[in-house]
Coordinates of C-alpha atoms in Angstrom, one line a residue:
Chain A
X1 CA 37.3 -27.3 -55.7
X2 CA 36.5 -27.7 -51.6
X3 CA 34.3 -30.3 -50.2
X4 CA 33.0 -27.9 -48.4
X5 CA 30.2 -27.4 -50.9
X6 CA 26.4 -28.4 -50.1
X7 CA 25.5 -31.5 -51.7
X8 CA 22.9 -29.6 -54.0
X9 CA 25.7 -27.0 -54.8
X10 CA 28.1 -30.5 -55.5
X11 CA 25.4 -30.8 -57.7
X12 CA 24.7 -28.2 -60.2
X13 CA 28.7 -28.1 -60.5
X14 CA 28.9 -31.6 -61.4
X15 CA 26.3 -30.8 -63.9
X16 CA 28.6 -28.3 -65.9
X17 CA 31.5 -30.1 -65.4
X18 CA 32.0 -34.3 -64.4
X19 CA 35.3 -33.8 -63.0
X20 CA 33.5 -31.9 -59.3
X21 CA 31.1 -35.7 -59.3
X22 CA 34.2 -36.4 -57.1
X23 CA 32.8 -34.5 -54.4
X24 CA 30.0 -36.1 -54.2
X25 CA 31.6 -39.8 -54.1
X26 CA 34.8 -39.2 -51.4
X27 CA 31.8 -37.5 -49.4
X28 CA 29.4 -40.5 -49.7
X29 CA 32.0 -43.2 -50.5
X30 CA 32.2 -44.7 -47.0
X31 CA 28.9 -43.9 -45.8
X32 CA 27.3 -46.2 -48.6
X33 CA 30.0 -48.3 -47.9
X34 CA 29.3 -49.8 -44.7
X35 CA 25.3 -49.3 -45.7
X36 CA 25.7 -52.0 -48.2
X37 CA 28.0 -54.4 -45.5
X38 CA 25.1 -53.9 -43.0
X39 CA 22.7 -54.6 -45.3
X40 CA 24.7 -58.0 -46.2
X41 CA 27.5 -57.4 -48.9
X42 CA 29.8 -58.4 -47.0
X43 CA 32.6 -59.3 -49.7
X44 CA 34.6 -56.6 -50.6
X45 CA 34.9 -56.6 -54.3
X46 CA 30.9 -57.0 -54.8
X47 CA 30.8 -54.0 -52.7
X48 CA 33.4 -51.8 -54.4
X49 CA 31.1 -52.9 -57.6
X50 CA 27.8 -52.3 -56.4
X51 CA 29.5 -48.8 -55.4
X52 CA 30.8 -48.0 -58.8
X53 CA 26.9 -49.1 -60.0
X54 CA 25.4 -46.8 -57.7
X55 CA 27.6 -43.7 -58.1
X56 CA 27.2 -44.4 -62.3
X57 CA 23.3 -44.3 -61.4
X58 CA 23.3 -41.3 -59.4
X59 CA 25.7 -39.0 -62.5
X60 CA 22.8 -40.2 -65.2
X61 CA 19.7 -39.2 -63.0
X62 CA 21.7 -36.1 -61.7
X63 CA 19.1 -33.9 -63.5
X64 CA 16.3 -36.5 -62.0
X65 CA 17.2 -35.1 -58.4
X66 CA 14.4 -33.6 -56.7
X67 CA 15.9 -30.7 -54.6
X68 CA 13.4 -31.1 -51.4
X69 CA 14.7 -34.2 -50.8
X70 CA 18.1 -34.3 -49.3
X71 CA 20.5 -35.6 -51.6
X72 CA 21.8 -37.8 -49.0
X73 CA 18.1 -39.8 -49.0
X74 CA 18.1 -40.0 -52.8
X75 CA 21.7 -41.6 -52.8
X76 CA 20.6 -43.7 -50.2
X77 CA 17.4 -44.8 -52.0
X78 CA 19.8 -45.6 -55.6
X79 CA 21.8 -47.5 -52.9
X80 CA 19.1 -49.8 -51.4
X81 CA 17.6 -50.2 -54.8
X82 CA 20.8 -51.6 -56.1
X83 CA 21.3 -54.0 -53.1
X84 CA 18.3 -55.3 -53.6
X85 CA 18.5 -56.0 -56.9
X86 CA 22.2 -57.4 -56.6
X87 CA 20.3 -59.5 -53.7
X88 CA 17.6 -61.1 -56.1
X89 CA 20.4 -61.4 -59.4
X90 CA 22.2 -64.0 -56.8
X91 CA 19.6 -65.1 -55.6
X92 CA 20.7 -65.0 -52.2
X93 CA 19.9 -63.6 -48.6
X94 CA 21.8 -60.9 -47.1
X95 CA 24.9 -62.2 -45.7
X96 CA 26.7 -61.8 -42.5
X97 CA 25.8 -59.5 -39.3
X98 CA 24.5 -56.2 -39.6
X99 CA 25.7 -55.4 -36.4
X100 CA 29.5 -54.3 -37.2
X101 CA 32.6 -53.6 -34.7
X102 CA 32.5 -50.2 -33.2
X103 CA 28.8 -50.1 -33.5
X104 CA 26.8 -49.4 -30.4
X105 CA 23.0 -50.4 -31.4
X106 CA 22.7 -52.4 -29.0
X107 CA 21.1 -49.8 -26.3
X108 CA 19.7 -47.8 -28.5
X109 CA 17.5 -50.8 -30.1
X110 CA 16.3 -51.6 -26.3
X111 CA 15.7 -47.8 -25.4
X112 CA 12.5 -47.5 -24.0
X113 CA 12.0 -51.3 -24.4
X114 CA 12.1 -52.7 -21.1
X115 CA 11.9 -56.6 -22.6
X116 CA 14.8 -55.8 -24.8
X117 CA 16.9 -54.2 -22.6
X118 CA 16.5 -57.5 -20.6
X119 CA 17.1 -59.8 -23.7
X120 CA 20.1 -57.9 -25.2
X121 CA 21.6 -56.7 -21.3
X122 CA 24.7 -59.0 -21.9
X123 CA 24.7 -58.7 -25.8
X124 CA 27.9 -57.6 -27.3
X125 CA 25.9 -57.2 -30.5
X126 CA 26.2 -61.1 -31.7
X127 CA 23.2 -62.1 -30.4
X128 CA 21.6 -59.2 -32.1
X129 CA 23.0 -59.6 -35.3
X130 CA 21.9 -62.9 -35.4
X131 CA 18.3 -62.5 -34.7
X132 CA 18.3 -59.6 -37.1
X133 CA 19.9 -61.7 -40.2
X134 CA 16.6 -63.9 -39.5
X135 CA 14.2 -61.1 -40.0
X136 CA 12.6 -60.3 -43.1
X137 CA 14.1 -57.8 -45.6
X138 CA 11.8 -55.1 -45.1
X139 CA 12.0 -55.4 -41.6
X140 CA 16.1 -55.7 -41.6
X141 CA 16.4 -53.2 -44.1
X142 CA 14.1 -50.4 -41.6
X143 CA 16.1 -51.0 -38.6
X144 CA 19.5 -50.9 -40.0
X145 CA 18.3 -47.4 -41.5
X146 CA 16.7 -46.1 -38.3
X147 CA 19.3 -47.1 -35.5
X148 CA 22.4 -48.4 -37.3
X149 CA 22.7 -45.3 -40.2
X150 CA 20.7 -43.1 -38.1
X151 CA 18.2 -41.9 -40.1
X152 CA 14.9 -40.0 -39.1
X153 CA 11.0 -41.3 -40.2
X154 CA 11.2 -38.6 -43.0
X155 CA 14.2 -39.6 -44.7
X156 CA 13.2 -43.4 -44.2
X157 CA 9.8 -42.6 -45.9
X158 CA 12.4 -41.3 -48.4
X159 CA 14.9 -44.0 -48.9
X160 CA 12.6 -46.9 -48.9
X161 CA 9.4 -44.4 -51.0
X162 CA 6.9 -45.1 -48.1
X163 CA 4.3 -43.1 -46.2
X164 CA 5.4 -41.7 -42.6
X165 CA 2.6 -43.8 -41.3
X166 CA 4.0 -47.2 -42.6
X167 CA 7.4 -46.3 -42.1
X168 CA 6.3 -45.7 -38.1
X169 CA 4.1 -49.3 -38.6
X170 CA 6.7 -51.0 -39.8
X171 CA 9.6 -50.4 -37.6
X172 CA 7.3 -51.0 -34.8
X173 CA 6.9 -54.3 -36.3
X174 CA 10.4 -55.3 -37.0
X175 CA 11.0 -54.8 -33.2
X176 CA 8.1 -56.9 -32.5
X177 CA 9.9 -59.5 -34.7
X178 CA 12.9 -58.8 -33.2
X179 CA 12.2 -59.5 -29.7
X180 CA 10.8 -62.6 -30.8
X181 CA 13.4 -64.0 -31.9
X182 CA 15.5 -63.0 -29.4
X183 CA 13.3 -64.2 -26.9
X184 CA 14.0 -67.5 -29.2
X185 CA 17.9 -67.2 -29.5
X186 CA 18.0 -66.6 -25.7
X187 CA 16.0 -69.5 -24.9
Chain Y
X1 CA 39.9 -30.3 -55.5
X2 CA 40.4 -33.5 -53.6
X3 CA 41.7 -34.0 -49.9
X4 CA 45.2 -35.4 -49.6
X5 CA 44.4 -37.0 -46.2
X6 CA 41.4 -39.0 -47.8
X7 CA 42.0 -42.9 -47.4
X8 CA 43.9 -44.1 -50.5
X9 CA 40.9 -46.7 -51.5
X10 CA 38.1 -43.8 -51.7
X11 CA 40.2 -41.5 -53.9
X12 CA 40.6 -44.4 -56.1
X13 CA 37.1 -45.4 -56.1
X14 CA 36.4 -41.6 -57.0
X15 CA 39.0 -42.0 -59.9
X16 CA 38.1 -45.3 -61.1
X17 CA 34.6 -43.7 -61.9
X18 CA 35.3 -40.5 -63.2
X19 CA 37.2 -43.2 -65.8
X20 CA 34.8 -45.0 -66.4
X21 CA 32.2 -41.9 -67.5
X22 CA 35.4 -40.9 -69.9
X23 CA 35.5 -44.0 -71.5
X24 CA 31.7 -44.9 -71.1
X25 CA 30.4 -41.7 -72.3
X26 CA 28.1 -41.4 -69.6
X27 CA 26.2 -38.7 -70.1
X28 CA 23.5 -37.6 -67.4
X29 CA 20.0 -38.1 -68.6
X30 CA 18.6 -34.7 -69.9
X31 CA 16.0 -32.9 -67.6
X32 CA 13.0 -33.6 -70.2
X33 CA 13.3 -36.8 -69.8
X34 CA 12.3 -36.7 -66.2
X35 CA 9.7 -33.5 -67.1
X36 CA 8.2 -35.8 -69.5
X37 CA 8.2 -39.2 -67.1
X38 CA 6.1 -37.1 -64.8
X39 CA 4.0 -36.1 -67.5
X40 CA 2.7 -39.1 -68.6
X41 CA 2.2 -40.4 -64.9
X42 CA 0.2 -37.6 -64.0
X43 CA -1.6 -37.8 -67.8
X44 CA -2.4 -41.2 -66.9
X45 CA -3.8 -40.5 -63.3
X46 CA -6.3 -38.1 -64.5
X47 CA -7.1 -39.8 -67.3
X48 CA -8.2 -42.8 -64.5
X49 CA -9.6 -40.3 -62.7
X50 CA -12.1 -39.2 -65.4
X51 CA -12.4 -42.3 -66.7
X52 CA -13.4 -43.0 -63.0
X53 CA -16.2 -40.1 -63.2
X54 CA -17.7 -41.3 -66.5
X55 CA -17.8 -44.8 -64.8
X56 CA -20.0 -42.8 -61.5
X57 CA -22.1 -41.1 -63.8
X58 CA -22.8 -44.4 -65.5
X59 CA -23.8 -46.0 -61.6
X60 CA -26.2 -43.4 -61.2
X61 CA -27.5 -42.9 -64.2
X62 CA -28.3 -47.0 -63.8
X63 CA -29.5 -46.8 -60.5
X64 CA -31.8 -43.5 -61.0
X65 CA -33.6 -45.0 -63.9
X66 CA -33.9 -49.2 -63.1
X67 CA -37.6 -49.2 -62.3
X68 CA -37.4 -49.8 -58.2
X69 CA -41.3 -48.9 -58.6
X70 CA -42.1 -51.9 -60.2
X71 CA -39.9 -54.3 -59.3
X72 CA -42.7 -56.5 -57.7
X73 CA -43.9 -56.7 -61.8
X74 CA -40.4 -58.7 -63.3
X75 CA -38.8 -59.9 -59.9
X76 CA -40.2 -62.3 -58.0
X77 CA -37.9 -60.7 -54.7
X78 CA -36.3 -57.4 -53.7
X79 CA -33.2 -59.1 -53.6
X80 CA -33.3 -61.1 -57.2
X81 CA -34.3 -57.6 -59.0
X82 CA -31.2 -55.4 -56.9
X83 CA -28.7 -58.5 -58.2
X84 CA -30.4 -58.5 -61.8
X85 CA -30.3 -54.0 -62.2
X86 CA -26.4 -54.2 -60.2
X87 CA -24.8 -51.4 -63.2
X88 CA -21.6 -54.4 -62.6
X89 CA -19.3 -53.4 -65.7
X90 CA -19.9 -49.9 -64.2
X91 CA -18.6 -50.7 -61.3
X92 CA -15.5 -53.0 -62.3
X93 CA -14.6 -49.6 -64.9
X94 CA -14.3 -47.7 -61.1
X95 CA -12.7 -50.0 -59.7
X96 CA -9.9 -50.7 -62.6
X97 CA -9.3 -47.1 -62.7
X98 CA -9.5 -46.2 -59.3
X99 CA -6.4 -48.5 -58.7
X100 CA -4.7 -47.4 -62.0
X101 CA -5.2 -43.7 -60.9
X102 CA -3.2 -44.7 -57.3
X103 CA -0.3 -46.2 -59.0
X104 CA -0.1 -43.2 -61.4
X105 CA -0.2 -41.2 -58.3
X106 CA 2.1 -43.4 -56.2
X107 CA 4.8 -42.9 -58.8
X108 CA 4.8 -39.2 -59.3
X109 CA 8.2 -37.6 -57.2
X110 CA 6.2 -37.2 -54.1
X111 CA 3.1 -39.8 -54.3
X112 CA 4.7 -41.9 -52.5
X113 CA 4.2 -40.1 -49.4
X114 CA 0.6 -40.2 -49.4
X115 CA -0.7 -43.7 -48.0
X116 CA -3.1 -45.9 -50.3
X117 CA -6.5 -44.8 -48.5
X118 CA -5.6 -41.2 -48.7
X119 CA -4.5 -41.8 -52.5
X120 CA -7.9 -44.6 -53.4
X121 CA -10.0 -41.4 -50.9
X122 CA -8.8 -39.0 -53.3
X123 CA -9.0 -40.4 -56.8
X124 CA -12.4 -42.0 -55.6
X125 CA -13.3 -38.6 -54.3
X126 CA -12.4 -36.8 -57.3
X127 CA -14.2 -39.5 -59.6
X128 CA -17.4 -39.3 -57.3
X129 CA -17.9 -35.4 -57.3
X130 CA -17.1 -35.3 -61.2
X131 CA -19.4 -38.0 -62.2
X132 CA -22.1 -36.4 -60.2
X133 CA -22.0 -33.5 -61.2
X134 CA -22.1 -34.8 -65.1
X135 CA -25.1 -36.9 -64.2
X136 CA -26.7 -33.7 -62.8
X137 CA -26.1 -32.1 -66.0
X138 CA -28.2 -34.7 -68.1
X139 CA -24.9 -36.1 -69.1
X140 CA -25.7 -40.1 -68.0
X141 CA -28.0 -41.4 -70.8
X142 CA -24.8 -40.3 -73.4
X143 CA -22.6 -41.5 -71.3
X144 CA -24.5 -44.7 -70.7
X145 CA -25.0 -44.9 -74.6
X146 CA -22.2 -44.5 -75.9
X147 CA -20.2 -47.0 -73.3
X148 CA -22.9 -49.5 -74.9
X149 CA -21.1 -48.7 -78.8
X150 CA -17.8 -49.3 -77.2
X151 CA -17.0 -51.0 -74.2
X152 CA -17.6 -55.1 -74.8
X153 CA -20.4 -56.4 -72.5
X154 CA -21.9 -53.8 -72.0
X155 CA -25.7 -52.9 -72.9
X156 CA -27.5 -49.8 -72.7
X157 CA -29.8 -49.4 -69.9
X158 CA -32.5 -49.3 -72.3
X159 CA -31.7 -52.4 -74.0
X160 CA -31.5 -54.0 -70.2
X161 CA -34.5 -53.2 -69.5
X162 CA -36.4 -54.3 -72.7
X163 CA -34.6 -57.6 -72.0
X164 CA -35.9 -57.4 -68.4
X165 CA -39.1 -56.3 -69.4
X166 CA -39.3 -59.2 -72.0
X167 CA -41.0 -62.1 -70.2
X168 CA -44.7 -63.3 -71.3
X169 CA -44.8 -65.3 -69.2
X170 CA -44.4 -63.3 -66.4
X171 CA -47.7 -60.9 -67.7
X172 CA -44.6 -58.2 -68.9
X173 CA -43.5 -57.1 -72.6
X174 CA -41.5 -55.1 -74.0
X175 CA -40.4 -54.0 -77.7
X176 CA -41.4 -50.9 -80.0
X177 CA -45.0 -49.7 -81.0
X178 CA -45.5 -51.3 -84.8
X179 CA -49.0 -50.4 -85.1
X180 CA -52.1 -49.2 -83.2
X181 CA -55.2 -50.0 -84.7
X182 CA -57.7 -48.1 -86.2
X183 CA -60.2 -47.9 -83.4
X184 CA -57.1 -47.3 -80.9
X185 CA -58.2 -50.4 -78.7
X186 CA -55.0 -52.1 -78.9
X187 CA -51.9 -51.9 -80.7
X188 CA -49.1 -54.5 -81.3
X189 CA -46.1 -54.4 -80.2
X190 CA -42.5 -55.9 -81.4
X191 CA -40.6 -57.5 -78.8
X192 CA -36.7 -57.9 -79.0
X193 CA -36.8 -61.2 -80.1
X194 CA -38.4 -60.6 -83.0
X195 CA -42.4 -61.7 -81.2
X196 CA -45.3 -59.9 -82.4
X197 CA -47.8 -59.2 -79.8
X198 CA -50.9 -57.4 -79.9
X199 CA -52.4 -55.8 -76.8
X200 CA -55.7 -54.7 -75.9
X201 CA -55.7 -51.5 -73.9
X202 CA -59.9 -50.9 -73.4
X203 CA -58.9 -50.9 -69.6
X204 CA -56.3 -48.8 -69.2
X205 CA -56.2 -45.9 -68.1
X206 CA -56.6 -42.6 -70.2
X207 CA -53.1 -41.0 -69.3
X208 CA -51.2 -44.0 -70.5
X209 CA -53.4 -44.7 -73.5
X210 CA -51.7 -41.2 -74.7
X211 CA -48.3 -41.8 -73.9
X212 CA -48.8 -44.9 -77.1
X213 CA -47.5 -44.2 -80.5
X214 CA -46.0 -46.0 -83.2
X215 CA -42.4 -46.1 -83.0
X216 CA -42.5 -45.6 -79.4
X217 CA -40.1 -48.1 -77.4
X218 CA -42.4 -49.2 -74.4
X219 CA -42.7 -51.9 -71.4
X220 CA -46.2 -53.2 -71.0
X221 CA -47.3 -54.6 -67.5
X222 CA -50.3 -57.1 -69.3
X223 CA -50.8 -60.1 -67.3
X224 CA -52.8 -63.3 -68.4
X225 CA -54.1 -65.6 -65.9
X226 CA -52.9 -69.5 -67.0
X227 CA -55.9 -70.4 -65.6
X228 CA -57.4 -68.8 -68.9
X229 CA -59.2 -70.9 -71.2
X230 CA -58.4 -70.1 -74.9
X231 CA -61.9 -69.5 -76.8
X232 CA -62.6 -68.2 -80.9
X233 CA -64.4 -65.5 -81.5
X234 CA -66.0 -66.9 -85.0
X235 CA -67.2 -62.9 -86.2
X236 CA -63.6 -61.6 -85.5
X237 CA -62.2 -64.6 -87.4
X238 CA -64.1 -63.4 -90.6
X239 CA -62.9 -60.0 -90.5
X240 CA -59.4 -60.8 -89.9
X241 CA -58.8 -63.5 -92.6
X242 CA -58.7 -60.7 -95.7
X243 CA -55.1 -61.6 -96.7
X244 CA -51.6 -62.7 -96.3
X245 CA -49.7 -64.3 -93.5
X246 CA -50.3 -64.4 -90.3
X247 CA -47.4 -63.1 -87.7
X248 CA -49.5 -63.5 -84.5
X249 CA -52.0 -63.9 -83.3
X250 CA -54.0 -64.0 -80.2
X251 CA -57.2 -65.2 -78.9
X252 CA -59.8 -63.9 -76.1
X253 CA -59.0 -65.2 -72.6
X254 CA -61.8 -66.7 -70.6
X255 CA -64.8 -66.0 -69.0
X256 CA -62.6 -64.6 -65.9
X257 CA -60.9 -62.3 -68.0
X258 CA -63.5 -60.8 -70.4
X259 CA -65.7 -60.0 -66.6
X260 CA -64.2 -56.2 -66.8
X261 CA -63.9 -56.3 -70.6
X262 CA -66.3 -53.9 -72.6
X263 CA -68.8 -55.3 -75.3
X264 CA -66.6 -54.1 -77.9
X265 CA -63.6 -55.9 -76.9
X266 CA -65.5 -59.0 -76.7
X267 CA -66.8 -58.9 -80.0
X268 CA -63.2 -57.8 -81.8
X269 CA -61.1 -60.6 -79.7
X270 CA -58.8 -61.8 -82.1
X271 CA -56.9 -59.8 -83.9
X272 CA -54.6 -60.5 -86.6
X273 CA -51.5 -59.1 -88.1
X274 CA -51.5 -59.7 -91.4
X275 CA -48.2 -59.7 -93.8
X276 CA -48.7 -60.1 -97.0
X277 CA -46.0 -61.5 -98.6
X278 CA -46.6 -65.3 -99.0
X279 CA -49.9 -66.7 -99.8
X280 CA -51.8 -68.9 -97.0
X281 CA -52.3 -72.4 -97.0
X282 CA -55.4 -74.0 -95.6
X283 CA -53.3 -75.4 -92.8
X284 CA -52.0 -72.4 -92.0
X285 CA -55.1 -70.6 -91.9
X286 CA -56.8 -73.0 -89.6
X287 CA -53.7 -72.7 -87.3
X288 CA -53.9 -69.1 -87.5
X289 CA -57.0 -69.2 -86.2
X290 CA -56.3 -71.3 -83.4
X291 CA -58.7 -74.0 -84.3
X292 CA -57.3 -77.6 -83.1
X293 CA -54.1 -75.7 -81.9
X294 CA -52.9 -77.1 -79.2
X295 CA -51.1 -74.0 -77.7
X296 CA -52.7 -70.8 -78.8
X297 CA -51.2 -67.4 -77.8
X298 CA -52.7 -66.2 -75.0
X299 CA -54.2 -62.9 -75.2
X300 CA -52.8 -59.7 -73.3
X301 CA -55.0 -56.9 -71.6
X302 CA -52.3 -53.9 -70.4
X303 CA -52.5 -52.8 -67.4
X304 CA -49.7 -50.6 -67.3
X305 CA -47.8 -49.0 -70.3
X306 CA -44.2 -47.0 -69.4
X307 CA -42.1 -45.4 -72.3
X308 CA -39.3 -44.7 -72.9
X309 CA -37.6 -42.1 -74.9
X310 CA -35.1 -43.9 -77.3
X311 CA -33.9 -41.4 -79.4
X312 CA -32.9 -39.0 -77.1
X313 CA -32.3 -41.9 -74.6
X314 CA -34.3 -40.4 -71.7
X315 CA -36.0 -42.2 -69.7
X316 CA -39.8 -41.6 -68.3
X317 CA -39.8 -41.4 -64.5
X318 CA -42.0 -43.8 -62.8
X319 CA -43.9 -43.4 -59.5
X320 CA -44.7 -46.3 -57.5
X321 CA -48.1 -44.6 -56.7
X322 CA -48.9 -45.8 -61.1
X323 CA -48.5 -49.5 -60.1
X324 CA -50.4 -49.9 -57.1
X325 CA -52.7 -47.3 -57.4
X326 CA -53.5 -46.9 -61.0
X327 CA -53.2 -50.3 -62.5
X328 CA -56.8 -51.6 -61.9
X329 CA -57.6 -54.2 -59.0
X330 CA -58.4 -56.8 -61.5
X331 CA -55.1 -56.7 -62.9
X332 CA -53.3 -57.3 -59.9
X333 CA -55.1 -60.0 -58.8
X334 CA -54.5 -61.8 -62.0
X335 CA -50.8 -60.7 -61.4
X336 CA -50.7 -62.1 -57.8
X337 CA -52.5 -65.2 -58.7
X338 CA -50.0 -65.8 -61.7
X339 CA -47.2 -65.4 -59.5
X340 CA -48.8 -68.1 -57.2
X341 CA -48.8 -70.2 -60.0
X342 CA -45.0 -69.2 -60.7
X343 CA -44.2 -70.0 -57.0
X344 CA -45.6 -73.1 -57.1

């Protein structure tokens, strides 16, 4: 069996037999990965666990998957749902900075954001992960998807079950918040 | 088939779960199950939805039918009468299902795209042109009726507006034709609260005098000047007191209010109901007839007489034209001049 299947294909094999689900997690493995380190897992073994969780959770609600969404924004939906709720079981914030070595956010945050550009010019991406491990979860959780994993407004809307409209509302809002406290880091 | 070059730690992730499904039996969840999920969700949306309509249907069966024409008769304002005939448990029912039918809605696979207004537009949307068009079909008085049978607080709009109706002392009763006596100048009426009271009709007006019959539910516009004095008709005394107890009774009003009154009224004032099932005592028969009683009943001339039709729980249509133009200009005065007295 290739991995050169289509994740819906990946799919209805799985179904008739558990063994090709492997496809599925050595493709998605290291994407969700780093997801759950920028949201804030940063220790390794709660990761690896929260990964096991997630991938169980996909296999039982296989038959659950609604085939005009991309199967990459329904894993990454089970994903964020699970963080979260490892979040609240602790009890505890995200942890750590979002903004992880090799990433380059930094520019792309600022683009077309004259203020930022100015605030984050010298940044090697602490400043920023700073100010964005003081923003609130929804607003943290929307920018990491949107500039740090890429994603477009559709598959946001997707991920985190929200109208196009909010999900456009929203992020324009977590920069807001963002430049403020960057504005207050920088200061 | 798995890729050799793959980092060690993913194949073993990939491994360590395909274990535990093996040992865990994981099974995924059959395809009903989902089927079934959205089922229900969309089951219970619609069910909001018509719940919704009935709810609309309700609001304008209650706001077609809560005599705006003669609001001036039980409200002293507008306002106090719009917050008194508000169709409020109507209203909550819309809203409670309105937001039920939006989280149904939201949680269907692709709800969630839809933003709230859109969702409250559409379920509200759906509820309104439903409702309407059941009230158009006659459907509101059932509706109306049988939401008083089940849902807690909630009266009929006929049984509101007998209460609202109910107020002596405002010149307004209401209650169900027991008797009309046997000359047809006045019949008696019971009154939710279990009050007997008899009301002359020698002035009113032809058309309404036909709309009385016994058994009829009916709201009577009869005010009585407090400026009345009570007087005793000694003639009418006679001929009432032939047996049994008296329920009510009333007396003629003053000289002010027997000006428009016909000889025969004057001369058959009181009337008496008569029940005979306990025998009088001479007390009671002197309080009957009012005589050294110190607050005697005053006596009602209608003005205005609306039915309604209980049984099949339609309602008569007013016209505002009846209360100005047909109740006579002695009546409202002694309606304007009571609710002077009220102001006061």
């Amino acid at each position: 069996m290739t991995a050169d299947v289509s994740d819906v294909e990946a799919v209805r094999l799985t179904l008739g037999n558990k063994d090709q689900f492997s496809v599925l997690v050595l493709r998605y493995e290291s994407k969700l990965r780093r997801y759950l380190r920028r949201l804030g897992v940063r220790n390794d073994d709660d990761q690896t666990d929260l990964l096991q969780d997630i991938f169980i959770k996909t296999y039982k609600n296989l038959n659950g998957y609604d085939q005009t969404l991309q199967f990459s924004s329904w894993i990454y939906r089970i994903a964020h749902n699970e963080a979260v709720s490892h979040f609240r079981k602790r009890s505890v914030r995200p942890e750590g900075n979002s903004v992880l070595e090799g990433d380059d956010v930094v520019s792309l945050i600022a683009s077309g954001d004259d203020l930022m550009k100015e605030l984050t010019a010298n940044d090697d991406g602490r400043v920023l992960g700073e100010a964005l491990k003081h923003l609130d979860e929804k607003y943290h959780d929307i920018i990491v998807l949107r500039y740090f994993e890429g994603k477009e407004y559709e598959e946001i809307a997707d991920i985190l079950l929200l109208p196009i409209g909010s999900v456009a509302t929203r992020l324009f809002r977590a920069k807001a918040k963002l430049k403020e406290l960057l504005v207050t880091k920088l200061s | 088939m798995t890729n050799d070059n793959e980092p060690r730690k993913e194949k073993d992730i990939a491994l360590s779960i395909l274990s535990r499904i093996e040992h865990e039996h994981v099974v995924p969840t059959p395809r009903s199950h989902f089927l079934l999920r959205e089922g229900v969700v969309w089951s219970i949306g619609i069910f909001a939805v018509v719940f919704g309509a009935l709810a609309v249907a309700g609001i304008m069966f209650t706001g077609e039918f809560s005599d705006w024409e003669y609001y001036e008769a039980t409200h002293d304002t507008f306002f106090t009468f719009l917050i008194a005939i508000m169709p409020y448990t109507w209203i909550v029912t819309l809203v409670v299902f309105a937001v039920l039918a939006y989280e149904a809605v939201h949680r269907t696979k692709r709800g969630y795209r839809y933003p709230l207004p859109v969702l409250i537009l559409l379920s509200v949307g759906t509820s309104i042109v439903l409702g309407a068009s059941a009230f158009l079909m006659g459907a509101g008085p059932a509706i109306d009726m049988q939401a008083a049978k089940f849902v807690p607080f909630h009266h009929s709009l006929i049984e509101r507006k007998l209460a609202l109706w109910n107020k002596p002392e405002r010149g307004i009763v209401s209650g169900t034709v027991t008797e009309i006596a046997p000359f047809g100048d006045s019949f008696t009426l019971l009154s939710p609260d279990n009050v007997l009271h008899t009301i002359r009709m020698d002035t009113l007006d032809e058309s309404m005098r036909e709309e009385i019959s016994v058994g009829e539910a009916m709201r009577v516009f009869a005010p009585v000047s407090s400026r009345d004095e009570m007087a005793i008709d000694d003639e009418s005394e006679s001929m009432a007191m032939s047996a049994g107890q008296v329920a009510d009774t009333t007396f003629m009003a003053s000289e002010e209010a027997s000006e428009g009154v016909s000889e025969e009224a004057e001369n058959n004032s009181m009337m008496m109901k008569i029940a005979p099932e306990d025998p009088e005592s001479p007390q009671q028969e002197e309080d009957e007839r009012g005589v050294g009683s110190p607050n005697p009943t005053p006596f009602r001339e209608a003005c205005l007489v609306l039915p309604f039709d209980r049984e099949r729980g339609r309602e008569v249509r007013g016209d505002r034209k009846i209360f100005r133009e047909k109740v006579s200009k002695e009546c409202m005065k002694t309606f304007r001049e009571d609710r002077r007295e009220r102001v006061k």
